Amino acid sequence: MMSRERKKAAAAGLHEKLQILRSITHSRALSDTSIILDSSEYIKELKQKVVRLKQEIACEEAGALNHNSSPTTVTVETLGHGFVVSVFSDKSCPGLLVSILEAFDELGLSVLEATASCADTFRLEAVGGESQVENVDEHVVKQAVLRAVRNCSEGGRQQDE
């Protein structure tokens, strides 16, 4: 049987490790059980991010094979009840920002904050509020933005011809 001192030391060590876990996972939970549950959710979110990143890498590799289109990177992350959307394209075309903002509008997303640069390249960092439309997730937002970019670049190519 363990002595009281050993049990107390083991409990203190466990408590310290749970506090480290709480810190790493950005949990605000106070009870040990809640810290573990929050950590489990955090791990699930990380796994989902890994899957998304693998999909993005596969899409970018497939896009690199298509030499007619300019490389465009779109990332979307859930932020509370909204989204953080980052768009980068090595080529800017007239109306691209408007096209993307219209895509947000169609999804029922309101832009809460945005930074855009449309000189030679195109960059957009936007924080979108909660969608008013059902079933809008990161994938739906990303596909809508990619469609807006593709439509704009195709329209620009048709004008060049």
mmCIF file with all atom_site columns, C-alpha atoms in Angstrom:
data_model
loop_
_atom_site.group_PDB
_atom_site.id
_atom_site.type_symbol
_atom_site.label_atom_id
_atom_site.label_alt_id
_atom_site.label_comp_id
_atom_site.label_asym_id
_atom_site.label_entity_id
_atom_site.label_seq_id
_atom_site.pdbx_PDB_ins_code
_atom_site.Cartn_x
_atom_site.Cartn_y
_atom_site.Cartn_z
_atom_site.occupancy
_atom_site.B_iso_or_equiv
_atom_site.pdbx_formal_charge
_atom_site.auth_seq_id
_atom_site.auth_comp_id
_atom_site.auth_asym_id
_atom_site.auth_atom_id
_atom_site.pdbx_PDB_model_num
ATOM 1   C CA . MET A 1 1   ? 0.000   0.000  0.000   1.00 0.00 ? 1   MET A CA 1
ATOM 2   C CA . MET A 1 2   ? 1.227   3.501  -0.839  1.00 0.00 ? 2   MET A CA 1
ATOM 3   C CA . SER A 1 3   ? 1.997   5.921  1.905   1.00 0.00 ? 3   SER A CA 1
ATOM 4   C CA . ARG A 1 4   ? 0.005   9.124  2.119   1.00 0.00 ? 4   ARG A CA 1
ATOM 5   C CA . GLU A 1 5   ? 3.033   11.153 1.099   1.00 0.00 ? 5   GLU A CA 1
ATOM 6   C CA . ARG A 1 6   ? 3.536   9.085  -2.057  1.00 0.00 ? 6   ARG A CA 1
ATOM 7   C CA . LYS A 1 7   ? -0.153  9.405  -2.960  1.00 0.00 ? 7   LYS A CA 1
ATOM 8   C CA . LYS A 1 8   ? -0.007  13.146 -2.337  1.00 0.00 ? 8   LYS A CA 1
ATOM 9   C CA . ALA A 1 9   ? 3.123   13.485 -4.516  1.00 0.00 ? 9   ALA A CA 1
ATOM 10  C CA . ALA A 1 10  ? 1.518   11.390 -7.300  1.00 0.00 ? 10  ALA A CA 1
ATOM 11  C CA . ALA A 1 11  ? -1.645  13.515 -7.167  1.00 0.00 ? 11  ALA A CA 1
ATOM 12  C CA . ALA A 1 12  ? 0.416   16.712 -7.308  1.00 0.00 ? 12  ALA A CA 1
ATOM 13  C CA . GLY A 1 13  ? 2.359   15.375 -10.309 1.00 0.00 ? 13  GLY A CA 1
ATOM 14  C CA . LEU A 1 14  ? -0.875  14.438 -12.074 1.00 0.00 ? 14  LEU A CA 1
ATOM 15  C CA . HIS A 1 15  ? -2.372  17.854 -11.323 1.00 0.00 ? 15  HIS A CA 1
ATOM 16  C CA . GLU A 1 16  ? 0.733   19.567 -12.729 1.00 0.00 ? 16  GLU A CA 1
ATOM 17  C CA . LYS A 1 17  ? 0.556   17.476 -15.912 1.00 0.00 ? 17  LYS A CA 1
ATOM 18  C CA . LEU A 1 18  ? -3.141  18.277 -16.321 1.00 0.00 ? 18  LEU A CA 1
ATOM 19  C CA . GLN A 1 19  ? -2.365  21.992 -15.973 1.00 0.00 ? 19  GLN A CA 1
ATOM 20  C CA . ILE A 1 20  ? 0.273   21.685 -18.696 1.00 0.00 ? 20  ILE A CA 1
ATOM 21  C CA . LEU A 1 21  ? -2.284  19.888 -20.887 1.00 0.00 ? 21  LEU A CA 1
ATOM 22  C CA . ARG A 1 22  ? -4.821  22.632 -20.104 1.00 0.00 ? 22  ARG A CA 1
ATOM 23  C CA . SER A 1 23  ? -2.294  25.272 -21.177 1.00 0.00 ? 23  SER A CA 1
ATOM 24  C CA . ILE A 1 24  ? -1.295  23.500 -24.406 1.00 0.00 ? 24  ILE A CA 1
ATOM 25  C CA . THR A 1 25  ? -4.904  22.988 -25.500 1.00 0.00 ? 25  THR A CA 1
ATOM 26  C CA . HIS A 1 26  ? -5.957  26.528 -24.484 1.00 0.00 ? 26  HIS A CA 1
ATOM 27  C CA . SER A 1 27  ? -8.657  25.030 -22.270 1.00 0.00 ? 27  SER A CA 1
ATOM 28  C CA . ARG A 1 28  ? -10.418 27.203 -19.728 1.00 0.00 ? 28  ARG A CA 1
ATOM 29  C CA . ALA A 1 29  ? -11.761 24.206 -17.847 1.00 0.00 ? 29  ALA A CA 1
ATOM 30  C CA . LEU A 1 30  ? -11.127 23.920 -14.131 1.00 0.00 ? 30  LEU A CA 1
ATOM 31  C CA . SER A 1 31  ? -11.980 20.299 -13.386 1.00 0.00 ? 31  SER A CA 1
ATOM 32  C CA . ASP A 1 32  ? -9.675  17.466 -14.411 1.00 0.00 ? 32  ASP A CA 1
ATOM 33  C CA . THR A 1 33  ? -12.443 15.739 -16.355 1.00 0.00 ? 33  THR A CA 1
ATOM 34  C CA . SER A 1 34  ? -13.244 18.894 -18.323 1.00 0.00 ? 34  SER A CA 1
ATOM 35  C CA . ILE A 1 35  ? -9.562  19.425 -19.139 1.00 0.00 ? 35  ILE A CA 1
ATOM 36  C CA . ILE A 1 36  ? -9.373  15.894 -20.546 1.00 0.00 ? 36  ILE A CA 1
ATOM 37  C CA . LEU A 1 37  ? -12.590 16.381 -22.556 1.00 0.00 ? 37  LEU A CA 1
ATOM 38  C CA . ASP A 1 38  ? -11.313 19.701 -23.952 1.00 0.00 ? 38  ASP A CA 1
ATOM 39  C CA . SER A 1 39  ? -8.028  18.017 -24.841 1.00 0.00 ? 39  SER A CA 1
ATOM 40  C CA . SER A 1 40  ? -9.889  15.283 -26.687 1.00 0.00 ? 40  SER A CA 1
ATOM 41  C CA . GLU A 1 41  ? -11.778 17.914 -28.716 1.00 0.00 ? 41  GLU A CA 1
ATOM 42  C CA . TYR A 1 42  ? -8.504  19.723 -29.410 1.00 0.00 ? 42  TYR A CA 1
ATOM 43  C CA . ILE A 1 43  ? -6.972  16.505 -30.753 1.00 0.00 ? 43  ILE A CA 1
ATOM 44  C CA . LYS A 1 44  ? -10.022 15.938 -32.997 1.00 0.00 ? 44  LYS A CA 1
ATOM 45  C CA . GLU A 1 45  ? -9.660  19.489 -34.372 1.00 0.00 ? 45  GLU A CA 1
ATOM 46  C CA . LEU A 1 46  ? -5.967  18.913 -35.055 1.00 0.00 ? 46  LEU A CA 1
ATOM 47  C CA . LYS A 1 47  ? -6.779  15.692 -36.903 1.00 0.00 ? 47  LYS A CA 1
ATOM 48  C CA . GLN A 1 48  ? -9.342  17.560 -39.029 1.00 0.00 ? 48  GLN A CA 1
ATOM 49  C CA . LYS A 1 49  ? -6.738  20.234 -39.824 1.00 0.00 ? 49  LYS A CA 1
ATOM 50  C CA . VAL A 1 50  ? -4.285  17.542 -40.929 1.00 0.00 ? 50  VAL A CA 1
ATOM 51  C CA . VAL A 1 51  ? -6.910  16.059 -43.262 1.00 0.00 ? 51  VAL A CA 1
ATOM 52  C CA . ARG A 1 52  ? -7.724  19.521 -44.674 1.00 0.00 ? 52  ARG A CA 1
ATOM 53  C CA . LEU A 1 53  ? -4.067  20.360 -45.192 1.00 0.00 ? 53  LEU A CA 1
ATOM 54  C CA . LYS A 1 54  ? -3.490  17.057 -46.981 1.00 0.00 ? 54  LYS A CA 1
ATOM 55  C CA . GLN A 1 55  ? -6.480  17.843 -49.229 1.00 0.00 ? 55  GLN A CA 1
ATOM 56  C CA . GLU A 1 56  ? -5.128  21.339 -49.916 1.00 0.00 ? 56  GLU A CA 1
ATOM 57  C CA . ILE A 1 57  ? -1.710  19.942 -50.786 1.00 0.00 ? 57  ILE A CA 1
ATOM 58  C CA . ALA A 1 58  ? -3.311  17.434 -53.151 1.00 0.00 ? 58  ALA A CA 1
ATOM 59  C CA . CYS A 1 59  ? -5.397  20.207 -54.753 1.00 0.00 ? 59  CYS A CA 1
ATOM 60  C CA . GLU A 1 60  ? -2.357  22.458 -55.127 1.00 0.00 ? 60  GLU A CA 1
ATOM 61  C CA . GLU A 1 61  ? -0.348  19.633 -56.676 1.00 0.00 ? 61  GLU A CA 1
ATOM 62  C CA . ALA A 1 62  ? -3.200  18.946 -59.089 1.00 0.00 ? 62  ALA A CA 1
ATOM 63  C CA . GLY A 1 63  ? -3.427  22.687 -59.839 1.00 0.00 ? 63  GLY A CA 1
ATOM 64  C CA . ALA A 1 64  ? 0.299   22.837 -60.540 1.00 0.00 ? 64  ALA A CA 1
ATOM 65  C CA . LEU A 1 65  ? -0.238  20.312 -63.304 1.00 0.00 ? 65  LEU A CA 1
ATOM 66  C CA . ASN A 1 66  ? -2.672  22.702 -64.982 1.00 0.00 ? 66  ASN A CA 1
ATOM 67  C CA . HIS A 1 67  ? -0.350  25.330 -66.480 1.00 0.00 ? 67  HIS A CA 1
ATOM 68  C CA . ASN A 1 68  ? -3.166  27.541 -67.839 1.00 0.00 ? 68  ASN A CA 1
ATOM 69  C CA . SER A 1 69  ? -4.270  28.806 -64.448 1.00 0.00 ? 69  SER A CA 1
ATOM 70  C CA . SER A 1 70  ? -2.321  30.982 -62.072 1.00 0.00 ? 70  SER A CA 1
ATOM 71  C CA . PRO A 1 71  ? -1.573  29.349 -58.708 1.00 0.00 ? 71  PRO A CA 1
ATOM 72  C CA . THR A 1 72  ? -4.105  30.386 -56.104 1.00 0.00 ? 72  THR A CA 1
ATOM 73  C CA . THR A 1 73  ? -4.075  29.398 -52.457 1.00 0.00 ? 73  THR A CA 1
ATOM 74  C CA . VAL A 1 74  ? -7.237  29.596 -50.385 1.00 0.00 ? 74  VAL A CA 1
ATOM 75  C CA . THR A 1 75  ? -7.349  28.644 -46.716 1.00 0.00 ? 75  THR A CA 1
ATOM 76  C CA . VAL A 1 76  ? -10.420 28.780 -44.515 1.00 0.00 ? 76  VAL A CA 1
ATOM 77  C CA . GLU A 1 77  ? -10.479 28.237 -40.769 1.00 0.00 ? 77  GLU A CA 1
ATOM 78  C CA . THR A 1 78  ? -13.418 28.227 -38.394 1.00 0.00 ? 78  THR A CA 1
ATOM 79  C CA . LEU A 1 79  ? -13.246 31.013 -35.845 1.00 0.00 ? 79  LEU A CA 1
ATOM 80  C CA . GLY A 1 80  ? -15.936 30.714 -33.196 1.00 0.00 ? 80  GLY A CA 1
ATOM 81  C CA . HIS A 1 81  ? -19.105 31.284 -35.184 1.00 0.00 ? 81  HIS A CA 1
ATOM 82  C CA . GLY A 1 82  ? -17.381 32.630 -38.291 1.00 0.00 ? 82  GLY A CA 1
ATOM 83  C CA . PHE A 1 83  ? -14.459 32.039 -40.613 1.00 0.00 ? 83  PHE A CA 1
ATOM 84  C CA . VAL A 1 84  ? -10.992 33.386 -41.328 1.00 0.00 ? 84  VAL A CA 1
ATOM 85  C CA . VAL A 1 85  ? -10.395 33.326 -45.079 1.00 0.00 ? 85  VAL A CA 1
ATOM 86  C CA . SER A 1 86  ? -6.972  33.828 -46.678 1.00 0.00 ? 86  SER A CA 1
ATOM 87  C CA . VAL A 1 87  ? -6.592  34.106 -50.441 1.00 0.00 ? 87  VAL A CA 1
ATOM 88  C CA . PHE A 1 88  ? -3.345  34.477 -52.365 1.00 0.00 ? 88  PHE A CA 1
ATOM 89  C CA . SER A 1 89  ? -2.984  34.502 -56.123 1.00 0.00 ? 89  SER A CA 1
ATOM 90  C CA . ASP A 1 90  ? 0.212   35.299 -58.009 1.00 0.00 ? 90  ASP A CA 1
ATOM 91  C CA . LYS A 1 91  ? -1.907  37.149 -60.553 1.00 0.00 ? 91  LYS A CA 1
ATOM 92  C CA . SER A 1 92  ? -4.599  39.724 -59.893 1.00 0.00 ? 92  SER A CA 1
ATOM 93  C CA . CYS A 1 93  ? -7.486  40.277 -62.279 1.00 0.00 ? 93  CYS A CA 1
ATOM 94  C CA . PRO A 1 94  ? -9.992  43.140 -62.383 1.00 0.00 ? 94  PRO A CA 1
ATOM 95  C CA . GLY A 1 95  ? -13.011 42.505 -60.195 1.00 0.00 ? 95  GLY A CA 1
ATOM 96  C CA . LEU A 1 96  ? -11.500 39.642 -58.183 1.00 0.00 ? 96  LEU A CA 1
ATOM 97  C CA . LEU A 1 97  ? -12.153 41.257 -54.805 1.00 0.00 ? 97  LEU A CA 1
ATOM 98  C CA . VAL A 1 98  ? -15.733 42.064 -55.782 1.00 0.00 ? 98  VAL A CA 1
ATOM 99  C CA . SER A 1 99  ? -16.231 38.506 -57.028 1.00 0.00 ? 99  SER A CA 1
ATOM 100 C CA . ILE A 1 100 ? -15.013 37.036 -53.728 1.00 0.00 ? 100 ILE A CA 1
ATOM 101 C CA . LEU A 1 101 ? -17.133 39.441 -51.671 1.00 0.00 ? 101 LEU A CA 1
ATOM 102 C CA . GLU A 1 102 ? -20.174 38.468 -53.753 1.00 0.00 ? 102 GLU A CA 1
ATOM 103 C CA . ALA A 1 103 ? -19.410 34.798 -52.984 1.00 0.00 ? 103 ALA A CA 1
ATOM 104 C CA . PHE A 1 104 ? -19.373 35.678 -49.266 1.00 0.00 ? 104 PHE A CA 1
ATOM 105 C CA . ASP A 1 105 ? -22.704 37.437 -49.683 1.00 0.00 ? 105 ASP A CA 1
ATOM 106 C CA . GLU A 1 106 ? -24.240 34.408 -51.423 1.00 0.00 ? 106 GLU A CA 1
ATOM 107 C CA . LEU A 1 107 ? -23.178 32.268 -48.455 1.00 0.00 ? 107 LEU A CA 1
ATOM 108 C CA . GLY A 1 108 ? -24.749 34.741 -46.035 1.00 0.00 ? 108 GLY A CA 1
ATOM 109 C CA . LEU A 1 109 ? -21.359 35.694 -44.564 1.00 0.00 ? 109 LEU A CA 1
ATOM 110 C CA . SER A 1 110 ? -20.812 39.247 -43.452 1.00 0.00 ? 110 SER A CA 1
ATOM 111 C CA . VAL A 1 111 ? -17.240 40.515 -43.606 1.00 0.00 ? 111 VAL A CA 1
ATOM 112 C CA . LEU A 1 112 ? -16.294 41.794 -40.175 1.00 0.00 ? 112 LEU A CA 1
ATOM 113 C CA . GLU A 1 113 ? -12.706 42.726 -40.997 1.00 0.00 ? 113 GLU A CA 1
ATOM 114 C CA . ALA A 1 114 ? -10.588 42.475 -44.153 1.00 0.00 ? 114 ALA A CA 1
ATOM 115 C CA . THR A 1 115 ? -7.216  43.414 -45.578 1.00 0.00 ? 115 THR A CA 1
ATOM 116 C CA . ALA A 1 116 ? -6.692  43.252 -49.341 1.00 0.00 ? 116 ALA A CA 1
ATOM 117 C CA . SER A 1 117 ? -3.907  43.973 -51.787 1.00 0.00 ? 117 SER A CA 1
ATOM 118 C CA . CYS A 1 118 ? -4.576  43.886 -55.513 1.00 0.00 ? 118 CYS A CA 1
ATOM 119 C CA . ALA A 1 119 ? -1.393  45.235 -57.134 1.00 0.00 ? 119 ALA A CA 1
ATOM 120 C CA . ASP A 1 120 ? 0.541   42.615 -59.145 1.00 0.00 ? 120 ASP A CA 1
ATOM 121 C CA . THR A 1 121 ? -0.493  39.764 -56.886 1.00 0.00 ? 121 THR A CA 1
ATOM 122 C CA . PHE A 1 122 ? -3.761  39.371 -55.022 1.00 0.00 ? 122 PHE A CA 1
ATOM 123 C CA . ARG A 1 123 ? -3.952  38.924 -51.252 1.00 0.00 ? 123 ARG A CA 1
ATOM 124 C CA . LEU A 1 124 ? -7.012  38.894 -49.052 1.00 0.00 ? 124 LEU A CA 1
ATOM 125 C CA . GLU A 1 125 ? -7.317  38.214 -45.330 1.00 0.00 ? 125 GLU A CA 1
ATOM 126 C CA . ALA A 1 126 ? -10.934 38.376 -44.211 1.00 0.00 ? 126 ALA A CA 1
ATOM 127 C CA . VAL A 1 127 ? -12.849 37.551 -41.062 1.00 0.00 ? 127 VAL A CA 1
ATOM 128 C CA . GLY A 1 128 ? -16.420 36.551 -41.871 1.00 0.00 ? 128 GLY A CA 1
ATOM 129 C CA . GLY A 1 129 ? -19.244 36.489 -39.377 1.00 0.00 ? 129 GLY A CA 1
ATOM 130 C CA . GLU A 1 130 ? -21.669 33.678 -38.821 1.00 0.00 ? 130 GLU A CA 1
ATOM 131 C CA . SER A 1 131 ? -23.457 32.492 -41.940 1.00 0.00 ? 131 SER A CA 1
ATOM 132 C CA . GLN A 1 132 ? -27.194 33.010 -42.255 1.00 0.00 ? 132 GLN A CA 1
ATOM 133 C CA . VAL A 1 133 ? -27.394 29.967 -44.563 1.00 0.00 ? 133 VAL A CA 1
ATOM 134 C CA . GLU A 1 134 ? -27.539 26.382 -43.249 1.00 0.00 ? 134 GLU A CA 1
ATOM 135 C CA . ASN A 1 135 ? -24.708 23.872 -43.766 1.00 0.00 ? 135 ASN A CA 1
ATOM 136 C CA . VAL A 1 136 ? -21.970 26.397 -44.457 1.00 0.00 ? 136 VAL A CA 1
ATOM 137 C CA . ASP A 1 137 ? -18.639 25.002 -43.313 1.00 0.00 ? 137 ASP A CA 1
ATOM 138 C CA . GLU A 1 138 ? -14.983 25.608 -44.181 1.00 0.00 ? 138 GLU A CA 1
ATOM 139 C CA . HIS A 1 139 ? -15.151 23.425 -47.290 1.00 0.00 ? 139 HIS A CA 1
ATOM 140 C CA . VAL A 1 140 ? -18.226 25.227 -48.671 1.00 0.00 ? 140 VAL A CA 1
ATOM 141 C CA . VAL A 1 141 ? -16.601 28.636 -48.111 1.00 0.00 ? 141 VAL A CA 1
ATOM 142 C CA . LYS A 1 142 ? -13.347 27.506 -49.738 1.00 0.00 ? 142 LYS A CA 1
ATOM 143 C CA . GLN A 1 143 ? -15.125 26.091 -52.792 1.00 0.00 ? 143 GLN A CA 1
ATOM 144 C CA . ALA A 1 144 ? -17.159 29.295 -53.215 1.00 0.00 ? 144 ALA A CA 1
ATOM 145 C CA . VAL A 1 145 ? -13.997 31.431 -53.064 1.00 0.00 ? 145 VAL A CA 1
ATOM 146 C CA . LEU A 1 146 ? -12.148 29.161 -55.503 1.00 0.00 ? 146 LEU A CA 1
ATOM 147 C CA . ARG A 1 147 ? -15.133 29.330 -57.867 1.00 0.00 ? 147 ARG A CA 1
ATOM 148 C CA . ALA A 1 148 ? -15.122 33.148 -57.640 1.00 0.00 ? 148 ALA A CA 1
ATOM 149 C CA . VAL A 1 149 ? -11.382 33.247 -58.408 1.00 0.00 ? 149 VAL A CA 1
ATOM 150 C CA . ARG A 1 150 ? -11.771 30.818 -61.314 1.00 0.00 ? 150 ARG A CA 1
ATOM 151 C CA . ASN A 1 151 ? -14.727 32.746 -62.774 1.00 0.00 ? 151 ASN A CA 1
ATOM 152 C CA . CYS A 1 152 ? -12.827 36.026 -62.545 1.00 0.00 ? 152 CYS A CA 1
ATOM 153 C CA . SER A 1 153 ? -9.643  34.642 -64.123 1.00 0.00 ? 153 SER A CA 1
ATOM 154 C CA . GLU A 1 154 ? -11.605 32.929 -66.907 1.00 0.00 ? 154 GLU A CA 1
ATOM 155 C CA . GLY A 1 155 ? -13.429 36.179 -67.619 1.00 0.00 ? 155 GLY A CA 1
ATOM 156 C CA . GLY A 1 156 ? -10.077 38.011 -67.782 1.00 0.00 ? 156 GLY A CA 1
ATOM 157 C CA . ARG A 1 157 ? -8.655  35.417 -70.167 1.00 0.00 ? 157 ARG A CA 1
ATOM 158 C CA . GLN A 1 158 ? -11.647 35.732 -72.479 1.00 0.00 ? 158 GLN A CA 1
ATOM 159 C CA . GLN A 1 159 ? -11.138 39.502 -72.634 1.00 0.00 ? 159 GLN A CA 1
ATOM 160 C CA . ASP A 1 160 ? -7.443  39.017 -73.494 1.00 0.00 ? 160 ASP A CA 1
ATOM 161 C CA . GLU A 1 161 ? -8.299  36.791 -76.491 1.00 0.00 ? 161 GLU A CA 1
#
